[in-house]
Structures are given as structure tokens and as C-alpha cells.
mmCIF file of C-alpha atoms in Angstrom:
data_model
loop_
_atom_site.group_PDB
_atom_site.id
_atom_site.type_symbol
_atom_site.label_atom_id
_atom_site.label_comp_id
_atom_site.label_asym_id
_atom_site.label_seq_id
_atom_site.Cartn_x
_atom_site.Cartn_y
_atom_site.Cartn_z
ATOM 1 C CA UNK A 1 -38.266 87.131 0.835
ATOM 2 C CA UNK A 2 -38.855 90.521 -0.802
ATOM 3 C CA UNK A 3 -36.811 91.550 -3.808
ATOM 4 C CA UNK A 4 -34.486 94.116 -2.241
ATOM 5 C CA UNK A 5 -31.383 94.337 -4.413
ATOM 6 C CA UNK A 6 -27.899 94.921 -3.076
ATOM 7 C CA UNK A 7 -27.606 95.837 0.633
ATOM 8 C CA UNK A 8 -24.820 98.292 -0.131
ATOM 9 C CA UNK A 9 -27.100 100.255 -2.431
ATOM 10 C CA UNK A 10 -29.801 100.437 0.237
ATOM 11 C CA UNK A 11 -27.251 101.527 2.828
ATOM 12 C CA UNK A 12 -25.857 104.297 0.625
ATOM 13 C CA UNK A 13 -29.317 105.615 -0.231
ATOM 14 C CA UNK A 14 -30.367 105.466 3.424
ATOM 15 C CA UNK A 15 -27.292 107.396 4.562
ATOM 16 C CA UNK A 16 -27.974 109.986 1.878
ATOM 17 C CA UNK A 17 -31.546 110.426 3.131
ATOM 18 C CA UNK A 18 -30.279 110.804 6.700
ATOM 19 C CA UNK A 19 -27.920 113.492 5.465
ATOM 20 C CA UNK A 20 -30.872 115.408 3.990
ATOM 21 C CA UNK A 21 -32.845 114.999 7.174
ATOM 22 C CA UNK A 22 -30.108 115.910 9.643
ATOM 23 C CA UNK A 23 -28.419 118.886 8.046
ATOM 24 C CA UNK A 24 -24.906 119.955 8.987
ATOM 25 C CA UNK A 25 -23.860 117.499 11.702
ATOM 26 C CA UNK A 26 -25.360 114.385 10.120
ATOM 27 C CA UNK A 27 -22.365 112.161 10.861
ATOM 28 C CA UNK A 28 -22.817 112.611 14.591
ATOM 29 C CA UNK A 29 -26.548 112.012 14.541
ATOM 30 C CA UNK A 30 -27.691 108.914 16.449
ATOM 31 C CA UNK A 31 -29.517 107.529 13.408
ATOM 32 C CA UNK A 32 -26.448 107.717 11.143
ATOM 33 C CA UNK A 33 -24.234 106.017 13.695
ATOM 34 C CA UNK A 34 -26.854 103.376 14.522
ATOM 35 C CA UNK A 35 -27.392 102.438 10.874
ATOM 36 C CA UNK A 36 -23.654 102.177 10.183
ATOM 37 C CA UNK A 37 -23.052 100.151 13.335
ATOM 38 C CA UNK A 38 -25.905 97.768 12.504
ATOM 39 C CA UNK A 39 -24.637 97.175 8.977
ATOM 40 C CA UNK A 40 -21.075 96.636 10.158
ATOM 41 C CA UNK A 41 -22.176 94.196 12.853
ATOM 42 C CA UNK A 42 -24.114 92.075 10.363
ATOM 43 C CA UNK A 43 -21.459 92.109 7.667
ATOM 44 C CA UNK A 44 -19.511 89.108 8.892
ATOM 45 C CA UNK A 45 -21.563 86.148 9.988
ATOM 46 C CA UNK A 46 -20.964 82.432 9.802
ATOM 47 C CA UNK A 47 -24.077 81.763 7.714
ATOM 48 C CA UNK A 48 -24.337 82.594 4.054
ATOM 49 C CA UNK A 49 -28.059 83.350 4.077
ATOM 50 C CA UNK A 50 -28.208 85.013 7.454
ATOM 51 C CA UNK A 51 -31.807 85.616 8.459
ATOM 52 C CA UNK A 52 -30.811 88.505 10.672
ATOM 53 C CA UNK A 53 -28.980 90.074 7.760
ATOM 54 C CA UNK A 54 -32.104 89.856 5.608
ATOM 55 C CA UNK A 55 -34.227 91.286 8.404
ATOM 56 C CA UNK A 56 -31.838 94.195 8.808
ATOM 57 C CA UNK A 57 -31.778 94.839 5.088
ATOM 58 C CA UNK A 58 -35.575 94.834 4.960
ATOM 59 C CA UNK A 59 -35.731 97.241 7.920
ATOM 60 C CA UNK A 60 -33.195 99.525 6.260
ATOM 61 C CA UNK A 61 -35.143 99.458 2.981
ATOM 62 C CA UNK A 62 -38.364 100.259 4.865
ATOM 63 C CA UNK A 63 -36.753 103.149 6.735
ATOM 64 C CA UNK A 64 -35.296 104.416 3.456
ATOM 65 C CA UNK A 65 -38.785 104.314 1.912
ATOM 66 C CA UNK A 66 -40.144 106.240 4.907
ATOM 67 C CA UNK A 67 -37.538 109.010 4.771
ATOM 68 C CA UNK A 68 -37.725 109.330 1.007
ATOM 69 C CA UNK A 69 -41.528 109.386 0.897
ATOM 70 C CA UNK A 70 -41.776 111.971 3.678
ATOM 71 C CA UNK A 71 -39.300 114.216 1.881
ATOM 72 C CA UNK A 72 -41.096 113.853 -1.463
ATOM 73 C CA UNK A 73 -44.500 114.373 0.156
ATOM 74 C CA UNK A 74 -43.301 117.528 1.880
ATOM 75 C CA UNK A 75 -41.876 118.847 -1.384
ATOM 76 C CA UNK A 76 -45.153 118.201 -3.190
ATOM 77 C CA UNK A 77 -47.095 119.806 -0.349
ATOM 78 C CA UNK A 78 -44.937 122.919 -0.480
ATOM 79 C CA UNK A 79 -45.223 123.073 -4.258
ATOM 80 C CA UNK A 80 -48.946 122.562 -4.657
ATOM 81 C CA UNK A 81 -50.758 122.908 -1.362
ATOM 82 C CA UNK A 82 -48.627 125.060 0.899
ATOM 83 C CA UNK A 83 -49.013 128.462 -0.678
ATOM 84 C CA UNK A 84 -52.425 129.491 0.620
ATOM 85 C CA UNK A 85 -54.717 131.911 -1.136
ATOM 86 C CA UNK A 86 -53.559 134.632 -3.467
ATOM 87 C CA UNK A 87 -54.062 138.220 -2.314
ATOM 88 C CA UNK A 88 -56.542 140.399 -4.253
ATOM 89 C CA UNK A 89 -53.576 142.218 -5.802
ATOM 90 C CA UNK A 90 -52.134 138.943 -7.105
ATOM 91 C CA UNK A 91 -55.479 137.795 -8.476
ATOM 92 C CA UNK A 92 -55.889 141.070 -10.356
ATOM 93 C CA UNK A 93 -52.333 140.748 -11.614
ATOM 94 C CA UNK A 94 -53.153 137.326 -13.121
ATOM 95 C CA UNK A 95 -55.215 138.997 -15.828
ATOM 96 C CA UNK A 96 -53.115 142.118 -16.048
ATOM 97 C CA UNK A 97 -55.238 144.446 -13.926
ATOM 98 C CA UNK A 98 -54.270 146.591 -10.971
ATOM 99 C CA UNK A 99 -56.542 147.364 -8.089
ATOM 100 C CA UNK A 100 -57.727 150.998 -8.061
ATOM 101 C CA UNK A 101 -56.183 153.369 -5.545
ATOM 102 C CA UNK A 102 -58.933 155.129 -3.607
ATOM 103 C CA UNK A 103 -57.397 157.747 -1.340
ATOM 104 C CA UNK A 104 -60.564 158.246 0.670
ATOM 105 C CA UNK A 105 -61.207 154.537 1.144
ATOM 106 C CA UNK A 106 -64.083 152.586 -0.352
ATOM 107 C CA UNK A 107 -67.519 154.127 -0.548
ATOM 108 C CA UNK B 1 -66.625 138.109 36.876
ATOM 109 C CA UNK B 2 -66.779 134.647 35.140
ATOM 110 C CA UNK B 3 -63.533 132.700 35.263
ATOM 111 C CA UNK B 4 -61.932 131.858 31.886
ATOM 112 C CA UNK B 5 -61.644 128.115 31.174
ATOM 113 C CA UNK B 6 -58.231 126.585 32.027
ATOM 114 C CA UNK B 7 -55.847 126.397 29.075
ATOM 115 C CA UNK B 8 -53.847 123.219 28.466
ATOM 116 C CA UNK B 9 -50.148 123.445 29.317
ATOM 117 C CA UNK B 10 -49.094 122.912 25.695
ATOM 118 C CA UNK B 11 -50.829 125.486 23.534
ATOM 119 C CA UNK B 12 -53.223 124.342 20.879
ATOM 120 C CA UNK B 13 -56.705 124.923 19.491
ATOM 121 C CA UNK B 14 -59.249 124.977 22.301
ATOM 122 C CA UNK B 15 -62.658 123.500 21.534
ATOM 123 C CA UNK B 16 -65.969 125.187 22.352
ATOM 124 C CA UNK B 17 -66.218 123.384 25.697
ATOM 125 C CA UNK B 18 -62.700 124.536 26.614
ATOM 126 C CA UNK B 19 -61.146 121.078 26.235
ATOM 127 C CA UNK B 20 -58.772 120.158 23.399
ATOM 128 C CA UNK B 21 -59.864 117.343 21.093
ATOM 129 C CA UNK B 22 -57.279 114.567 20.506
ATOM 130 C CA UNK B 23 -55.592 116.326 17.607
ATOM 131 C CA UNK B 24 -52.421 118.423 17.836
ATOM 132 C CA UNK B 25 -52.140 121.623 15.764
ATOM 133 C CA UNK B 26 -50.874 120.939 12.251
ATOM 134 C CA UNK B 27 -47.757 123.114 12.592
ATOM 135 C CA UNK B 28 -45.829 124.837 15.343
ATOM 136 C CA UNK B 29 -42.549 126.729 15.516
ATOM 137 C CA UNK B 30 -39.504 124.675 16.413
ATOM 138 C CA UNK B 31 -38.821 125.547 20.039
ATOM 139 C CA UNK B 32 -35.811 123.348 20.816
ATOM 140 C CA UNK B 33 -32.176 123.208 19.742
ATOM 141 C CA UNK B 34 -31.072 119.690 20.564
ATOM 142 C CA UNK B 35 -32.795 116.340 20.434
ATOM 143 C CA UNK B 36 -31.367 113.471 22.459
ATOM 144 C CA UNK B 37 -32.331 110.077 23.793
ATOM 145 C CA UNK B 38 -32.071 108.810 27.336
ATOM 146 C CA UNK B 39 -32.971 105.560 28.998
ATOM 147 C CA UNK B 40 -35.506 105.702 31.799
ATOM 148 C CA UNK B 41 -37.375 103.151 33.873
ATOM 149 C CA UNK B 42 -40.122 102.470 31.332
ATOM 150 C CA UNK B 43 -37.876 102.488 28.295
ATOM 151 C CA UNK B 44 -36.231 105.049 26.056
ATOM 152 C CA UNK B 45 -37.232 108.721 26.316
ATOM 153 C CA UNK B 46 -36.842 111.675 23.957
ATOM 154 C CA UNK B 47 -35.399 114.945 25.246
ATOM 155 C CA UNK B 48 -36.024 118.242 23.466
ATOM 156 C CA UNK B 49 -33.280 120.398 24.998
ATOM 157 C CA UNK B 50 -33.815 119.715 28.708
ATOM 158 C CA UNK B 51 -37.520 118.915 28.415
ATOM 159 C CA UNK B 52 -38.835 115.372 28.178
ATOM 160 C CA UNK B 53 -41.222 114.706 25.321
ATOM 161 C CA UNK B 54 -44.793 113.940 26.365
ATOM 162 C CA UNK B 55 -47.750 112.435 24.526
ATOM 163 C CA UNK B 56 -50.850 114.523 23.660
ATOM 164 C CA UNK B 57 -52.462 113.127 26.836
ATOM 165 C CA UNK B 58 -49.441 114.396 28.801
ATOM 166 C CA UNK B 59 -48.002 110.952 29.534
ATOM 167 C CA UNK B 60 -44.229 110.520 29.480
ATOM 168 C CA UNK B 61 -43.123 109.451 25.996
ATOM 169 C CA UNK B 62 -41.311 106.123 26.409
ATOM 170 C CA UNK B 63 -40.651 103.491 23.762
ATOM 171 C CA UNK B 64 -39.447 99.931 24.294
ATOM 172 C CA UNK B 65 -36.888 99.893 21.487
ATOM 173 C CA UNK B 66 -33.736 101.988 21.168
ATOM 174 C CA UNK B 67 -33.853 101.913 17.361
ATOM 175 C CA UNK B 68 -37.419 103.245 17.480
ATOM 176 C CA UNK B 69 -36.360 106.010 19.868
ATOM 177 C CA UNK B 70 -33.534 106.971 17.510
ATOM 178 C CA UNK B 71 -35.927 107.088 14.563
ATOM 179 C CA UNK B 72 -38.384 109.264 16.518
ATOM 180 C CA UNK B 73 -35.548 111.561 17.605
ATOM 181 C CA UNK B 74 -34.511 111.855 13.965
ATOM 182 C CA UNK B 75 -38.071 112.909 13.062
ATOM 183 C CA UNK B 76 -37.925 115.699 15.661
ATOM 184 C CA UNK B 77 -34.421 116.733 14.693
ATOM 185 C CA UNK B 78 -35.228 116.959 10.985
ATOM 186 C CA UNK B 79 -37.877 119.640 11.575
ATOM 187 C CA UNK B 80 -36.611 123.038 10.490
ATOM 188 C CA UNK B 81 -38.407 126.329 11.269
ATOM 189 C CA UNK B 82 -41.777 124.724 11.884
ATOM 190 C CA UNK B 83 -42.673 121.346 13.312
ATOM 191 C CA UNK B 84 -44.798 119.559 10.763
ATOM 192 C CA UNK B 85 -46.644 116.997 12.836
ATOM 193 C CA UNK B 86 -48.285 115.441 9.797
ATOM 194 C CA UNK B 87 -44.883 114.218 8.566
ATOM 195 C CA UNK B 88 -43.924 112.626 11.896
ATOM 196 C CA UNK B 89 -45.556 109.267 11.423
ATOM 197 C CA UNK B 90 -43.460 107.261 13.893
ATOM 198 C CA UNK B 91 -44.088 109.826 16.642
ATOM 199 C CA UNK B 92 -47.809 109.653 15.918
ATOM 200 C CA UNK B 93 -47.788 105.860 16.083
ATOM 201 C CA UNK B 94 -45.952 105.910 19.415
ATOM 202 C CA UNK B 95 -48.436 108.456 20.769
ATOM 203 C CA UNK B 96 -51.308 106.226 19.692
ATOM 204 C CA UNK B 97 -49.734 103.196 21.348
ATOM 205 C CA UNK B 98 -49.089 105.093 24.587
ATOM 206 C CA UNK B 99 -52.405 106.950 24.834
ATOM 207 C CA UNK B 100 -54.694 104.436 23.109
ATOM 208 C CA UNK B 101 -57.216 107.218 22.408
ATOM 209 C CA UNK B 102 -59.768 104.861 20.866
ATOM 210 C CA UNK B 103 -59.477 102.835 24.078
ATOM 211 C CA UNK B 104 -59.478 99.473 22.382
ATOM 212 C CA UNK B 105 -58.073 96.348 23.978
ATOM 213 C CA UNK B 106 -56.110 93.613 22.208
ATOM 214 C CA UNK B 107 -59.196 91.584 21.286
ATOM 215 C CA UNK B 108 -60.943 94.594 19.774
ATOM 216 C CA UNK B 109 -57.874 95.543 17.739
ATOM 217 C CA UNK B 110 -57.539 92.015 16.378
ATOM 218 C CA UNK B 111 -61.230 91.888 15.566
ATOM 219 C CA UNK B 112 -60.987 95.207 13.681
ATOM 220 C CA UNK B 113 -57.982 93.908 11.751
ATOM 221 C CA UNK B 114 -59.499 90.571 10.751
ATOM 222 C CA UNK B 115 -62.802 92.257 9.812
ATOM 223 C CA UNK B 116 -60.948 93.900 6.934
ATOM 224 C CA UNK B 117 -60.566 90.494 5.323
ATOM 225 C CA UNK B 118 -64.246 90.520 4.346
ATOM 226 C CA UNK B 119 -63.623 93.493 2.061
ATOM 227 C CA UNK B 120 -59.940 92.894 1.412
ATOM 228 C CA UNK B 121 -58.753 94.833 -1.628
ATOM 229 C CA UNK B 122 -56.976 91.872 -3.216
ATOM 230 C CA UNK B 123 -60.054 89.667 -2.910
ATOM 231 C CA UNK B 124 -62.504 92.199 -4.284
ATOM 232 C CA UNK B 125 -62.334 91.888 -8.075
ATOM 233 C CA UNK B 126 -63.958 93.631 -11.017
ATOM 234 C CA UNK B 127 -65.540 92.033 -14.074
ATOM 235 C CA UNK B 128 -64.683 94.858 -16.435
ATOM 236 C CA UNK B 129 -62.765 96.425 -18.072
ATOM 237 C CA UNK B 130 -61.118 93.124 -19.068
ATOM 238 C CA UNK B 131 -57.648 94.687 -18.976
ATOM 239 C CA UNK B 132 -58.112 95.658 -15.326
ATOM 240 C CA UNK B 133 -59.640 92.280 -14.437
ATOM 241 C CA UNK B 134 -56.634 90.616 -16.047
ATOM 242 C CA UNK B 135 -54.215 92.912 -14.194
ATOM 243 C CA UNK B 136 -55.880 92.152 -10.875
ATOM 244 C CA UNK B 137 -55.671 88.429 -11.598
ATOM 245 C CA UNK B 138 -51.980 88.593 -12.517
ATOM 246 C CA UNK B 139 -50.914 90.854 -9.678
ATOM 247 C CA UNK B 140 -53.196 89.831 -6.830
ATOM 248 C CA UNK B 141 -53.595 86.066 -7.313
ATOM 249 C CA UNK B 142 -49.954 85.352 -6.344
ATOM 250 C CA UNK B 143 -50.315 87.292 -3.072
ATOM 251 C CA UNK B 144 -53.540 85.520 -2.152
ATOM 252 C CA UNK B 145 -51.912 82.178 -3.008
ATOM 253 C CA UNK B 146 -48.926 83.065 -0.850
ATOM 254 C CA UNK B 147 -51.196 83.912 2.111
ATOM 255 C CA UNK B 148 -53.213 80.723 1.669
ATOM 256 C CA UNK B 149 -50.048 78.620 1.621
ATOM 257 C CA UNK B 150 -48.244 80.454 4.418
ATOM 258 C CA UNK B 151 -51.189 80.357 6.828
ATOM 259 C CA UNK B 152 -52.763 77.149 5.543
ATOM 260 C CA UNK B 153 -56.160 78.766 4.937
ATOM 261 C CA UNK B 154 -58.737 79.221 2.190
ATOM 262 C CA UNK B 155 -59.393 82.798 1.110
ATOM 263 C CA UNK B 156 -60.260 83.012 -2.563
ATOM 264 C CA UNK B 157 -61.543 86.076 -4.367
ATOM 265 C CA UNK B 158 -64.873 87.303 -5.681
ATOM 266 C CA UNK B 159 -66.424 89.611 -8.262
ATOM 267 C CA UNK B 160 -69.683 89.734 -6.340
ATOM 268 C CA UNK B 161 -70.644 93.003 -4.647
ATOM 269 C CA UNK B 162 -70.836 91.130 -1.352
ATOM 270 C CA UNK B 163 -67.170 90.265 -1.540
ATOM 271 C CA UNK B 164 -65.464 86.949 -0.854
ATOM 272 C CA UNK B 165 -66.933 84.376 1.488
ATOM 273 C CA UNK B 166 -64.263 83.896 4.136
ATOM 274 C CA UNK B 167 -64.622 80.657 6.120
ATOM 275 C CA UNK B 168 -64.732 80.991 9.917
ATOM 276 C CA UNK B 169 -61.659 78.761 10.281
ATOM 277 C CA UNK B 170 -59.661 81.201 8.152
ATOM 278 C CA UNK B 171 -60.673 84.093 10.383
ATOM 279 C CA UNK B 172 -59.775 82.081 13.488
ATOM 280 C CA UNK B 173 -56.327 81.313 12.092
ATOM 281 C CA UNK B 174 -55.634 84.984 11.536
ATOM 282 C CA UNK B 175 -57.035 85.912 14.942
ATOM 283 C CA UNK B 176 -54.695 83.509 16.698
ATOM 284 C CA UNK B 177 -51.756 84.609 14.525
ATOM 285 C CA UNK B 178 -52.310 88.271 15.369
ATOM 286 C CA UNK B 179 -52.693 87.399 19.042
ATOM 287 C CA UNK B 180 -49.002 86.482 19.087
ATOM 288 C CA UNK B 181 -48.089 90.165 18.624
ATOM 289 C CA UNK B 182 -47.864 92.570 21.551
ATOM 290 C CA UNK B 183 -50.188 95.559 21.952
ATOM 291 C CA UNK B 184 -47.791 98.071 20.378
ATOM 292 C CA UNK B 185 -47.135 95.914 17.319
ATOM 293 C CA UNK B 186 -50.899 95.364 16.956
ATOM 294 C CA UNK B 187 -51.543 99.101 16.844
ATOM 295 C CA UNK B 188 -49.014 99.241 14.018
ATOM 296 C CA UNK B 189 -50.547 96.291 12.188
ATOM 297 C CA UNK B 190 -54.056 97.739 12.417
ATOM 298 C CA UNK B 191 -52.676 101.045 11.130
ATOM 299 C CA UNK B 192 -51.043 99.416 8.092
ATOM 300 C CA UNK B 193 -54.229 97.482 7.318
ATOM 301 C CA UNK B 194 -56.264 100.704 7.416
ATOM 302 C CA UNK B 195 -53.816 102.389 5.069
ATOM 303 C CA UNK B 196 -53.518 99.562 2.525
ATOM 304 C CA UNK B 197 -57.176 98.553 2.881
ATOM 305 C CA UNK B 198 -56.027 94.948 2.906
ATOM 306 C CA UNK B 199 -55.206 92.426 5.609
ATOM 307 C CA UNK B 200 -53.449 90.151 3.121
ATOM 308 C CA UNK B 201 -51.154 92.849 1.762
ATOM 309 C CA UNK B 202 -50.331 93.957 5.311
ATOM 310 C CA UNK B 203 -49.402 90.449 6.414
ATOM 311 C CA UNK B 204 -47.409 89.978 3.224
ATOM 312 C CA UNK B 205 -45.511 93.148 4.079
ATOM 313 C CA UNK B 206 -44.970 92.334 7.744
ATOM 314 C CA UNK B 207 -43.763 88.833 6.850
ATOM 315 C CA UNK B 208 -41.245 90.549 4.537
ATOM 316 C CA UNK B 209 -42.649 88.796 1.484
ATOM 317 C CA UNK B 210 -42.989 92.100 -0.420
ATOM 318 C CA UNK B 211 -41.498 95.591 -0.044
ATOM 319 C CA UNK B 212 -43.435 98.683 1.019
ATOM 320 C CA UNK B 213 -43.323 100.074 -2.518
ATOM 321 C CA UNK B 214 -44.753 96.836 -3.904
ATOM 322 C CA UNK B 215 -47.478 96.644 -1.240
ATOM 323 C CA UNK B 216 -48.538 100.225 -1.982
ATOM 324 C CA UNK B 217 -48.517 99.522 -5.706
ATOM 325 C CA UNK B 218 -50.728 96.460 -5.240
ATOM 326 C CA UNK B 219 -53.041 98.409 -2.951
ATOM 327 C CA UNK B 220 -53.408 101.154 -5.556
ATOM 328 C CA UNK B 221 -53.587 98.794 -8.521
ATOM 329 C CA UNK B 222 -56.751 100.237 -9.998
ATOM 330 C CA UNK B 223 -55.458 103.796 -9.574
ATOM 331 C CA UNK B 224 -52.231 102.859 -11.312
ATOM 332 C CA UNK B 225 -54.228 101.292 -14.129
ATOM 333 C CA UNK B 226 -56.315 104.460 -14.557
ATOM 334 C CA UNK B 227 -53.204 106.659 -14.347
ATOM 335 C CA UNK B 228 -51.559 104.666 -17.112
ATOM 336 C CA UNK B 229 -54.678 105.086 -19.200
ATOM 337 C CA UNK B 230 -55.662 108.680 -18.522
ATOM 338 C CA UNK B 231 -52.480 110.283 -17.265
ATOM 339 C CA UNK B 232 -50.878 111.222 -13.963
ATOM 340 C CA UNK B 233 -51.819 114.313 -11.933
ATOM 341 C CA UNK B 234 -48.814 115.124 -9.807
ATOM 342 C CA UNK B 235 -50.523 117.251 -7.182
ATOM 343 C CA UNK B 236 -53.064 114.503 -6.493
ATOM 344 C CA UNK B 237 -51.679 111.115 -7.526
ATOM 345 C CA UNK B 238 -48.056 111.537 -6.518
ATOM 346 C CA UNK B 239 -49.121 113.407 -3.389
ATOM 347 C CA UNK B 240 -51.346 110.506 -2.299
ATOM 348 C CA UNK B 241 -48.743 107.948 -3.349
ATOM 349 C CA UNK B 242 -45.984 109.535 -1.271
ATOM 350 C CA UNK B 243 -48.258 109.901 1.729
ATOM 351 C CA UNK B 244 -49.429 106.289 1.534
ATOM 352 C CA UNK B 245 -45.846 105.057 1.149
ATOM 353 C CA UNK B 246 -44.718 107.135 4.122
ATOM 354 C CA UNK B 247 -47.505 105.930 6.395
ATOM 355 C CA UNK B 248 -47.175 102.289 5.332
ATOM 356 C CA UNK B 249 -43.407 102.360 5.730
ATOM 357 C CA UNK B 250 -43.774 103.954 9.170
ATOM 358 C CA UNK B 251 -46.344 101.372 10.245
ATOM 359 C CA UNK B 252 -44.232 98.459 9.027
ATOM 360 C CA UNK B 253 -41.059 99.737 10.651
ATOM 361 C CA UNK B 254 -43.022 100.376 13.847
ATOM 362 C CA UNK B 255 -44.310 96.780 13.919
ATOM 363 C CA UNK B 256 -40.866 95.309 13.335
ATOM 364 C CA UNK B 257 -39.127 97.513 15.887
ATOM 365 C CA UNK B 258 -41.785 96.762 18.499
ATOM 366 C CA UNK B 259 -41.630 93.004 18.028
ATOM 367 C CA UNK B 260 -37.866 92.663 17.687
ATOM 368 C CA UNK B 261 -35.903 89.947 19.393
ATOM 369 C CA UNK B 262 -32.265 90.471 20.137
ATOM 370 C CA UNK B 263 -31.041 86.884 19.898
ATOM 371 C CA UNK B 264 -28.618 87.967 17.191
ATOM 372 C CA UNK B 265 -26.449 89.754 19.718
ATOM 373 C CA UNK B 266 -25.611 86.494 21.484
ATOM 374 C CA UNK B 267 -24.318 84.912 18.305
ATOM 375 C CA UNK B 268 -22.098 87.849 17.436
ATOM 376 C CA UNK B 269 -20.576 88.065 20.887
ATOM 377 C CA UNK B 270 -19.510 84.447 20.713
ATOM 378 C CA UNK B 271 -17.566 84.889 17.451
#
């Protein structure tokens, strides 16, 4: 079985990610309620090493990885790849120049 | 006057012959307020305001699992001003399962998956530099050993350019194991294998032997080695890492949610 750590930690991190994803009304979102309900339902079982519990924990950890990675990927995309080309004015400004003003247009 | 070619109901880039290729536009403005789930005849459906979500081939979007539907709905609901389709991995996987654009049947999918074993990342070793060869041995040998034990097969590894020599019986074992998954789960499995470039790592992940982060790390072992040596470039390395993690996590979750059994419910109700 994969090394997952404490289920409570995974749950907290997952709920935090859902909060980021959902925005204002995150507590009413279906995902938030589903995750909480699933964790509550599997909390008390007759077996100590409940297979279903481990499966749920693994699923939660996987979903957490998905949400986190998508958020980080989007942030990196915005930072490095989302800005498009610079305008000619900006390019000139990089080396301290300004584009000439030609009232009659070019040529 | 010549008639203009008919435009598809959902707007998108129109190809030179007037038909849209199987690729949605990268971004689109968010056009809905509320996302909700409903249960229909074929399964669970996603509603964007009052409209039902459809696949790129205009089929009704239905998924067999409620948890999967909730996750897809969350993807749609977490879009802000623009819909970034390239971040909606679960939606994409569902679309692929529903439309099957490559038109492959179960046998073809399984064959494509098992074919990867011949060039499996964890079996394909280097001779030098010795530090990397050592790292591959330490990190990859345990996973190969696990797979050999779990499936009772011989796999081995190789430094030859031809790759490892996989016995036919090994391939048959994996073929019959994969045949036990349904079509949806198989689409997910094939997707994960294509991302990780390894059948063994994918099975290890789907059998919950390793986490997604660990599987991605093992898949990118040589990259990680080079990064540690020469330095990390955030806009390339981290970018690729996050994307690979996201896709692998989506694929794994997709497989598990599509092959779930709900026998647990019975036990809890009895308590």
C-alpha cells in the first residue's frame, strides 16, 4: 500500500484545495459535501485495517494531487506562458527607447 | 450565389473543408452561472444552467459514477472568466470514453497498453553515467520486482538499445489482467501509460502500490537526476512536472471511479 501519511492531513489539504477551486460558496459545493460525507462514513468501521478506508484515502490523495497540480500548472502558465508577445512600444522600452511619433504616418 | 458551409452548433475553429477537427478551442468565455448534476437514464449528467453538457461529438455527456460526475462538475465550476479546457482533464477523459475518437475496441486498447512494456521506462536502463545507472537500479528495481511478484511474471531490465526481452507469457498475463477492466477504465489506463511512458509504473499506481507523486518521480527519474546536477528551470521543468502530475492523477482517479464497486455500503448499513 502506498505511503500516504495521516488521512486527516489529506482531508484538510483536499478541503483547502476545494475552497480555492470553488470560491465563495465552497461549503455548499457538491464536491465538498461528498468528500466530507465519504470521510465521515468510513471513520467508524469494525476492521482496524479497513480496505475501503485505504481505498478512500488513496482516492482522496489522488484527487488532492490533481487539484493541486492543476492550480500550480495554471499559475506557472499565467506567469511564464500566458502573456503573449510584447507590443513594439514595450520592446523599445526594454532598452530605454521610445518609438518616434510621425504625424503624417510612415513613409 | 454559393452557399456558405454549415457552422457547427457550438462555435469553434472551422477547418478548411468546413468541418471541425476533434479538438475544442483552447479557451472560451464562461457562459453559465450554475453547474449541477442530475441523474438520467444512462447515468449522471452535468447541467450548465439549464443546458445539458454534451461531448465534442454532440453526444449527451453521461458518466456511470456519481463521484466522477461531481468531480467533473467541480472542474466546470472552478472556471472563472474563461474556460480553460486544457486544465479540465477529467472532462477530457470522459469525452474520450464517450466519443472514442480513435475508434479503438477493447482488444486494440489492451494491445496498445501492453505494447508499451517492450519499451517500458523502468526496464530501459543506461550504462553511464554510473550515478544515474545506480539511481535507476535503486529506484526502479523494487518496482519491477513488485510487478514480477504481484503478477507472477518475468520482466527484467536491459541496457541494450533493443530494450528488454519480454516473454510472451508475461504479455499474455497482462493482457488477461487488463481484460478484466471495463472500456471506460481501459481508456483511463491507456492514458496513464501514455503519460508515464511505463506499463509497470501505471499498474503500480492503479494497484495503489505507489502514489501519483512517486509514479511521476520515477517516470521522470533521469530528468530529476539532470535537474539535481544542472539546476531547475521553473518555466520548463516545474511546468512539465505539474502537467504530468495533473494528467496522471486525473487518469488514475478516472480508472478508480469507473471501476468502483459499492459493496462497502452494505456493510455500513448493517452496523
